[in-house]
PDB file of C-alpha atoms in Angstrom:
ATOM      1  CA  GLY A 122      -6.297  53.410  17.912  1.00 33.00           C
ATOM      2  CA  GLU A 123      -3.363  51.207  17.151  1.00 36.00           C
ATOM      3  CA  SER A 124      -3.464  49.118  14.043  1.00 44.00           C
ATOM      4  CA  VAL A 125      -1.128  47.392  11.681  1.00 51.00           C
ATOM      5  CA  GLY A 126      -2.713  46.472   8.412  1.00 47.00           C
ATOM      6  CA  LEU A 127      -1.811  45.082   5.038  1.00 40.00           C
ATOM      7  CA  HIS A 128      -2.981  46.322   1.670  1.00 43.00           C
ATOM      8  CA  LEU A 129      -3.181  42.942  -0.099  1.00 47.00           C
ATOM      9  CA  PRO A 130      -4.286  39.681   1.463  1.00 82.00           C
ATOM     10  CA  THR A 131      -2.798  37.541  -1.341  1.00 90.00           C
ATOM     11  CA  LEU A 132       0.106  38.227  -3.661  1.00 93.00           C
ATOM     12  CA  SER A 133       0.932  35.938  -6.558  1.00 95.00           C
ATOM     13  CA  VAL A 134       4.292  36.272  -8.312  1.00 96.00           C
ATOM     14  CA  GLN A 135       6.330  34.346 -10.829  1.00 97.00           C
ATOM     15  CA  GLU A 136       9.423  32.535  -9.670  1.00 97.00           C
ATOM     16  CA  GLY A 137      12.431  34.785 -10.167  1.00 97.00           C
ATOM     17  CA  ASP A 138      10.461  38.009  -9.941  1.00 97.00           C
ATOM     18  CA  ASN A 139      10.773  40.460  -7.101  1.00 97.00           C
ATOM     19  CA  SER A 140       7.991  40.603  -4.502  1.00 97.00           C
ATOM     20  CA  ILE A 141       6.823  43.591  -2.533  1.00 96.00           C
ATOM     21  CA  ILE A 142       4.596  43.165   0.495  1.00 96.00           C
ATOM     22  CA  ASN A 143       3.168  46.294   2.061  1.00 94.00           C
ATOM     23  CA  CYS A 144       2.049  47.210   5.535  1.00 93.00           C
ATOM     24  CA  ALA A 145       0.449  50.337   6.943  1.00 91.00           C
ATOM     25  CA  TYR A 146       0.621  51.331  10.560  1.00 88.00           C
ATOM     26  CA  SER A 147      -1.172  54.088  12.375  1.00 80.00           C
ATOM     27  CA  ASN A 148       0.658  54.568  15.661  1.00 87.00           C
ATOM     28  CA  SER A 149       3.319  57.257  15.547  1.00 87.00           C
ATOM     29  CA  ALA A 150       4.732  55.905  18.822  1.00 88.00           C
ATOM     30  CA  SER A 151       5.936  52.759  17.069  1.00 90.00           C
ATOM     31  CA  ASP A 152       9.701  52.529  17.348  1.00 90.00           C
ATOM     32  CA  TYR A 153      10.525  49.132  15.918  1.00 92.00           C
ATOM     33  CA  PHE A 154       9.123  46.942  13.168  1.00 94.00           C
ATOM     34  CA  ILE A 155       9.571  43.301  12.292  1.00 95.00           C
ATOM     35  CA  TRP A 156       8.630  41.083   9.402  1.00 96.00           C
ATOM     36  CA  TYR A 157       7.751  37.467  10.087  1.00 96.00           C
ATOM     37  CA  LYS A 158       7.287  34.565   7.693  1.00 97.00           C
ATOM     38  CA  GLN A 159       4.881  31.773   8.495  1.00 95.00           C
ATOM     39  CA  GLU A 160       5.031  28.593   6.474  1.00 94.00           C
ATOM     40  CA  SER A 161       2.199  26.127   6.493  1.00 90.00           C
ATOM     41  CA  GLY A 162       2.034  24.203   9.760  1.00 87.00           C
ATOM     42  CA  LYS A 163       4.693  26.299  11.454  1.00 90.00           C
ATOM     43  CA  GLY A 164       4.865  29.264  13.743  1.00 92.00           C
ATOM     44  CA  PRO A 165       6.006  32.682  12.467  1.00 94.00           C
ATOM     45  CA  GLN A 166       9.734  33.065  11.995  1.00 94.00           C
ATOM     46  CA  PHE A 167      11.744  36.275  12.124  1.00 93.00           C
ATOM     47  CA  ILE A 168      12.902  37.595   8.744  1.00 95.00           C
ATOM     48  CA  ILE A 169      14.165  41.118   9.242  1.00 96.00           C
ATOM     49  CA  ASP A 170      13.620  44.103  11.480  1.00 94.00           C
ATOM     50  CA  ILE A 171      14.089  47.859  11.359  1.00 95.00           C
ATOM     51  CA  ARG A 172      14.173  50.594  13.950  1.00 94.00           C
ATOM     52  CA  SER A 173      12.253  53.807  13.475  1.00 93.00           C
ATOM     53  CA  ASN A 174      15.454  55.840  13.106  1.00 94.00           C
ATOM     54  CA  MET A 175      16.239  53.967   9.881  1.00 96.00           C
ATOM     55  CA  ASP A 176      14.702  54.117   6.417  1.00 96.00           C
ATOM     56  CA  LYS A 177      16.068  50.944   4.943  1.00 97.00           C
ATOM     57  CA  ARG A 178      17.650  47.715   6.013  1.00 97.00           C
ATOM     58  CA  GLN A 179      18.892  44.873   3.871  1.00 97.00           C
ATOM     59  CA  GLY A 180      19.302  41.204   4.548  1.00 94.00           C
ATOM     60  CA  GLN A 181      19.906  38.239   2.336  1.00 93.00           C
ATOM     61  CA  ARG A 182      17.522  38.726  -0.602  1.00 96.00           C
ATOM     62  CA  VAL A 183      15.212  40.806   1.592  1.00 98.00           C
ATOM     63  CA  THR A 184      14.956  44.543   2.132  1.00 98.00           C
ATOM     64  CA  VAL A 185      12.683  46.407   4.485  1.00 98.00           C
ATOM     65  CA  LEU A 186      11.751  50.007   3.778  1.00 97.00           C
ATOM     66  CA  LEU A 187      10.214  52.337   6.310  1.00 97.00           C
ATOM     67  CA  ASN A 188       8.445  55.549   5.387  1.00 95.00           C
ATOM     68  CA  LYS A 189       7.518  57.285   8.605  1.00 93.00           C
ATOM     69  CA  THR A 190       5.913  60.218   6.834  1.00 92.00           C
ATOM     70  CA  VAL A 191       3.093  58.066   5.515  1.00 93.00           C
ATOM     71  CA  LYS A 192       3.439  55.323   8.150  1.00 93.00           C
ATOM     72  CA  HIS A 193       4.226  52.644   5.628  1.00 94.00           C
ATOM     73  CA  LEU A 194       6.430  49.586   5.786  1.00 95.00           C
ATOM     74  CA  SER A 195       7.347  47.257   2.956  1.00 97.00           C
ATOM     75  CA  LEU A 196       9.179  43.983   2.545  1.00 97.00           C
ATOM     76  CA  GLN A 197      10.959  43.379  -0.728  1.00 98.00           C
ATOM     77  CA  ILE A 198      12.058  39.881  -1.675  1.00 98.00           C
ATOM     78  CA  ALA A 199      14.475  39.622  -4.564  1.00 97.00           C
ATOM     79  CA  ALA A 200      14.370  36.733  -7.032  1.00 97.00           C
ATOM     80  CA  THR A 201      11.410  35.097  -5.333  1.00 97.00           C
ATOM     81  CA  GLN A 202      11.690  31.346  -4.962  1.00 97.00           C
ATOM     82  CA  PRO A 203       9.077  28.637  -4.340  1.00 96.00           C
ATOM     83  CA  GLY A 204      10.371  28.369  -0.780  1.00 96.00           C
ATOM     84  CA  ASP A 205       9.272  31.948  -0.200  1.00 97.00           C
ATOM     85  CA  SER A 206       5.625  30.902  -0.449  1.00 97.00           C
ATOM     86  CA  ALA A 207       4.166  31.655   2.966  1.00 96.00           C
ATOM     87  CA  VAL A 208       2.129  34.162   4.921  1.00 94.00           C
ATOM     88  CA  TYR A 209       4.049  37.286   5.830  1.00 96.00           C
ATOM     89  CA  PHE A 210       3.212  39.435   8.851  1.00 93.00           C
ATOM     90  CA  CYS A 211       4.447  42.828   9.834  1.00 94.00           C
ATOM     91  CA  ALA A 212       4.588  43.629  13.517  1.00 94.00           C
ATOM     92  CA  GLU A 213       5.239  46.837  15.387  1.00 93.00           C
ATOM     93  CA  ASN A 214       6.536  47.648  18.809  1.00 91.00           C
ATOM     94  CA  ILE A 215       4.571  50.570  20.176  1.00 87.00           C
ATOM     95  CA  THR A 216       6.562  52.464  22.789  1.00 84.00           C
ATOM     96  CA  GLY A 217       5.299  51.641  26.244  1.00 81.00           C
ATOM     97  CA  ARG A 218       3.421  48.551  25.162  1.00 83.00           C
ATOM     98  CA  ARG A 219       4.803  45.277  26.397  1.00 82.00           C
ATOM     99  CA  ALA A 220       3.930  43.129  23.410  1.00 89.00           C
ATOM    100  CA  LEU A 221       4.145  43.343  19.646  1.00 91.00           C
ATOM    101  CA  THR A 222       1.124  44.278  17.572  1.00 91.00           C
ATOM    102  CA  PHE A 223       0.703  42.202  14.423  1.00 91.00           C
ATOM    103  CA  GLY A 224      -0.906  42.899  11.096  1.00 88.00           C
ATOM    104  CA  SER A 225      -3.413  40.653   9.381  1.00 86.00           C
ATOM    105  CA  GLY A 226      -0.914  38.973   7.066  1.00 90.00           C
ATOM    106  CA  THR A 227      -0.333  38.610   3.314  1.00 92.00           C
ATOM    107  CA  ARG A 228      -0.145  35.274   1.598  1.00 93.00           C
ATOM    108  CA  LEU A 229       2.629  35.112  -0.991  1.00 96.00           C
ATOM    109  CA  GLN A 230       2.174  32.521  -3.714  1.00 96.00           C
ATOM    110  CA  VAL A 231       5.104  31.836  -5.995  1.00 96.00           C
ATOM    111  CA  GLN A 232       4.171  30.411  -9.377  1.00 93.00           C
ATOM    112  CA  PRO A 233       6.756  28.165 -11.089  1.00 88.00           C
TER     113      PRO A 233
ATOM    114  CA  ASP B 307      16.572  22.092  18.299  1.00 64.00           C
ATOM    115  CA  VAL B 308      12.991  23.032  19.097  1.00 60.00           C
ATOM    116  CA  LYS B 309      12.952  26.021  21.452  1.00 91.00           C
ATOM    117  CA  VAL B 310       9.248  26.755  22.037  1.00 96.00           C
ATOM    118  CA  THR B 311       7.111  23.672  22.286  1.00 96.00           C
ATOM    119  CA  GLN B 312       3.350  23.596  22.282  1.00 96.00           C
ATOM    120  CA  SER B 313       2.115  20.309  23.618  1.00 89.00           C
ATOM    121  CA  SER B 314      -0.599  19.660  21.046  1.00 91.00           C
ATOM    122  CA  ARG B 315      -0.772  20.394  17.337  1.00 93.00           C
ATOM    123  CA  TYR B 316      -4.479  19.642  17.067  1.00 96.00           C
ATOM    124  CA  LEU B 317      -7.204  19.534  19.697  1.00 97.00           C
ATOM    125  CA  VAL B 318     -10.934  18.928  19.447  1.00 98.00           C
ATOM    126  CA  LYS B 319     -12.981  19.823  22.496  1.00 97.00           C
ATOM    127  CA  ARG B 320     -16.649  20.077  23.319  1.00 98.00           C
ATOM    128  CA  THR B 321     -18.470  23.271  24.200  1.00 98.00           C
ATOM    129  CA  GLY B 322     -18.263  23.918  27.923  1.00 98.00           C
ATOM    130  CA  GLU B 323     -15.112  21.897  28.511  1.00 97.00           C
ATOM    131  CA  LYS B 324     -12.182  23.354  30.368  1.00 97.00           C
ATOM    132  CA  VAL B 325      -9.207  23.352  28.030  1.00 97.00           C
ATOM    133  CA  PHE B 326      -5.509  23.655  28.814  1.00 97.00           C
ATOM    134  CA  LEU B 327      -2.966  24.655  26.190  1.00 98.00           C
ATOM    135  CA  GLU B 328       0.612  24.175  27.277  1.00 97.00           C
ATOM    136  CA  CYS B 329       3.726  25.968  26.124  1.00 97.00           C
ATOM    137  CA  VAL B 330       7.304  25.312  27.201  1.00 97.00           C
ATOM    138  CA  GLN B 331      10.451  27.199  26.208  1.00 97.00           C
ATOM    139  CA  ASP B 332      14.047  26.206  26.837  1.00 95.00           C
ATOM    140  CA  MET B 333      15.746  29.559  26.209  1.00 92.00           C
ATOM    141  CA  ASP B 334      15.401  30.962  29.739  1.00 92.00           C
ATOM    142  CA  HIS B 335      13.240  33.787  28.395  1.00 92.00           C
ATOM    143  CA  GLU B 336      11.407  35.958  30.883  1.00 93.00           C
ATOM    144  CA  ASN B 337       8.565  36.999  28.586  1.00 93.00           C
ATOM    145  CA  MET B 338       5.962  34.620  27.257  1.00 96.00           C
ATOM    146  CA  PHE B 339       2.907  35.363  25.159  1.00 96.00           C
ATOM    147  CA  TRP B 340      -0.270  33.752  23.914  1.00 98.00           C
ATOM    148  CA  TYR B 341      -1.763  34.909  20.633  1.00 97.00           C
ATOM    149  CA  ARG B 342      -4.652  33.582  18.636  1.00 96.00           C
ATOM    150  CA  GLN B 343      -4.532  33.624  14.871  1.00 93.00           C
ATOM    151  CA  ASP B 344      -7.640  33.905  12.719  1.00 88.00           C
ATOM    152  CA  PRO B 345      -7.862  34.444   8.951  1.00 82.00           C
ATOM    153  CA  GLY B 346      -7.919  38.118   8.079  1.00 81.00           C
ATOM    154  CA  LEU B 347      -7.359  39.183  11.678  1.00 85.00           C
ATOM    155  CA  GLY B 348      -3.716  38.285  12.076  1.00 87.00           C
ATOM    156  CA  LEU B 349      -2.329  37.565  15.516  1.00 92.00           C
ATOM    157  CA  ARG B 350      -4.206  38.986  18.463  1.00 94.00           C
ATOM    158  CA  LEU B 351      -2.712  39.068  21.932  1.00 95.00           C
ATOM    159  CA  ILE B 352      -4.618  37.173  24.602  1.00 97.00           C
ATOM    160  CA  TYR B 353      -2.309  37.275  27.623  1.00 97.00           C
ATOM    161  CA  PHE B 354       1.349  37.654  28.351  1.00 95.00           C
ATOM    162  CA  SER B 355       3.686  37.159  31.272  1.00 95.00           C
ATOM    163  CA  TYR B 356       6.950  38.917  32.033  1.00 92.00           C
ATOM    164  CA  ASP B 357       7.918  36.857  35.058  1.00 92.00           C
ATOM    165  CA  VAL B 358       6.925  33.809  37.025  1.00 93.00           C
ATOM    166  CA  LYS B 359       3.464  34.223  38.524  1.00 90.00           C
ATOM    167  CA  MET B 360       3.048  37.544  36.729  1.00 92.00           C
ATOM    168  CA  LYS B 361       0.491  38.021  33.975  1.00 94.00           C
ATOM    169  CA  GLU B 362      -1.114  40.819  32.058  1.00 94.00           C
ATOM    170  CA  LYS B 363      -4.179  40.923  29.879  1.00 96.00           C
ATOM    171  CA  GLY B 364      -3.725  41.440  26.203  1.00 95.00           C
ATOM    172  CA  ASP B 365      -6.287  42.713  23.742  1.00 94.00           C
ATOM    173  CA  ILE B 366      -8.747  39.813  23.891  1.00 96.00           C
ATOM    174  CA  PRO B 367      -8.525  38.155  27.327  1.00 97.00           C
ATOM    175  CA  GLU B 368     -12.230  37.411  27.741  1.00 97.00           C
ATOM    176  CA  GLY B 369     -12.910  33.732  28.198  1.00 97.00           C
ATOM    177  CA  TYR B 370      -9.260  32.927  28.875  1.00 98.00           C
ATOM    178  CA  SER B 371      -6.916  32.753  31.816  1.00 98.00           C
ATOM    179  CA  VAL B 372      -3.248  31.853  32.132  1.00 98.00           C
ATOM    180  CA  SER B 373      -0.832  30.287  34.547  1.00 97.00           C
ATOM    181  CA  ARG B 374       2.912  30.748  34.881  1.00 97.00           C
ATOM    182  CA  GLU B 375       4.150  28.708  37.834  1.00 96.00           C
ATOM    183  CA  LYS B 376       7.581  28.090  36.332  1.00 96.00           C
ATOM    184  CA  LYS B 377       9.694  30.282  34.131  1.00 96.00           C
ATOM    185  CA  GLU B 378       9.750  27.855  31.241  1.00 97.00           C
ATOM    186  CA  ARG B 379       6.031  27.055  31.145  1.00 97.00           C
ATOM    187  CA  PHE B 380       3.070  29.241  30.246  1.00 98.00           C
ATOM    188  CA  SER B 381      -0.375  27.717  30.119  1.00 97.00           C
ATOM    189  CA  LEU B 382      -3.474  29.096  28.464  1.00 98.00           C
ATOM    190  CA  ILE B 383      -6.785  28.031  29.983  1.00 98.00           C
ATOM    191  CA  LEU B 384     -10.181  28.200  28.379  1.00 98.00           C
ATOM    192  CA  GLU B 385     -12.487  28.093  31.374  1.00 95.00           C
ATOM    193  CA  SER B 386     -15.542  26.978  29.396  1.00 97.00           C
ATOM    194  CA  ALA B 387     -14.774  26.455  25.747  1.00 98.00           C
ATOM    195  CA  SER B 388     -17.095  27.996  23.185  1.00 98.00           C
ATOM    196  CA  THR B 389     -17.275  27.584  19.421  1.00 97.00           C
ATOM    197  CA  ASN B 390     -15.981  31.121  18.861  1.00 96.00           C
ATOM    198  CA  GLN B 391     -12.741  30.044  20.480  1.00 97.00           C
ATOM    199  CA  THR B 392     -12.027  27.728  17.591  1.00 97.00           C
ATOM    200  CA  SER B 393      -8.742  29.085  16.323  1.00 95.00           C
ATOM    201  CA  MET B 394      -4.996  28.632  15.956  1.00 95.00           C
ATOM    202  CA  TYR B 395      -3.195  29.441  19.194  1.00 98.00           C
ATOM    203  CA  LEU B 396       0.412  30.554  19.101  1.00 97.00           C
ATOM    204  CA  CYS B 397       2.793  30.783  22.026  1.00 98.00           C
ATOM    205  CA  ALA B 398       5.919  32.943  21.892  1.00 96.00           C
ATOM    206  CA  SER B 399       8.747  33.947  24.182  1.00 95.00           C
ATOM    207  CA  SER B 400      11.336  36.724  24.339  1.00 91.00           C
ATOM    208  CA  LEU B 401      14.027  38.100  26.596  1.00 86.00           C
ATOM    209  CA  SER B 402      13.220  40.457  29.429  1.00 77.00           C
ATOM    210  CA  GLY B 403      12.623  44.075  28.526  1.00 69.00           C
ATOM    211  CA  SER B 404      12.510  43.223  24.896  1.00 63.00           C
ATOM    212  CA  ASN B 405       9.885  42.958  22.250  1.00 64.00           C
ATOM    213  CA  TYR B 406      12.607  41.891  19.922  1.00 72.00           C
ATOM    214  CA  GLY B 407      13.292  38.411  18.730  1.00 76.00           C
ATOM    215  CA  TYR B 408      10.082  36.590  19.527  1.00 91.00           C
ATOM    216  CA  THR B 409      10.435  32.856  19.141  1.00 93.00           C
ATOM    217  CA  PHE B 410       7.157  31.175  18.295  1.00 96.00           C
ATOM    218  CA  GLY B 411       5.920  27.660  18.783  1.00 96.00           C
ATOM    219  CA  SER B 412       4.322  25.754  15.927  1.00 95.00           C
ATOM    220  CA  GLY B 413       0.820  26.462  17.153  1.00 96.00           C
ATOM    221  CA  THR B 414      -2.140  24.495  18.436  1.00 97.00           C
ATOM    222  CA  ARG B 415      -5.190  24.313  16.237  1.00 96.00           C
ATOM    223  CA  LEU B 416      -8.172  24.080  18.547  1.00 97.00           C
ATOM    224  CA  THR B 417     -11.619  23.142  17.334  1.00 97.00           C
ATOM    225  CA  VAL B 418     -14.554  23.504  19.711  1.00 98.00           C
ATOM    226  CA  VAL B 419     -17.615  21.548  18.689  1.00 97.00           C
TER     227      VAL B 419
END
């Protein structure tokens, strides 16, 4: 069945280090992926997205990598800052499905 | 510049009560969604609507219903609240034909006692 899952529920990093958050998906019909950030007391906010015909996409301090061979998605955050502390979700758009499917989330904790 | 507004941040209701969660968006989006968020389970889709008066079941519709009488408003109804419906409820909206660019509300944390 369809599933979007994360390898690590909590990731703790030092301020200034790079962070990598991973996500596995199982549906080969997924054609679009999104990373969301959810800060405490707020709804998820869009960070970056990638279509299935791409391997990599970069934003400001963030990079998303897509490996379709092993159905793996990752979010890389460069020079992690305290403001990056949040829960991060990956989501996939499965072709033919009318709504996004979300993973279980990873909590990123940035240590000063 | 709030774009998706959920009427309550926190709610406490008794078992068996009928509960209404309201969501309003001001972006003229056709699609609206209700998800519930539980630790370790992520966001699970309850119901969604792609047009006024249209609705489709998501992955966990049991115990819930929805209403979309106006384009900007999407209500989630718990017919008879139960303790296992204690959760964070998130509303989102997006443009027609698109699962891109969801805008989420801040969520309603519902506790059923």
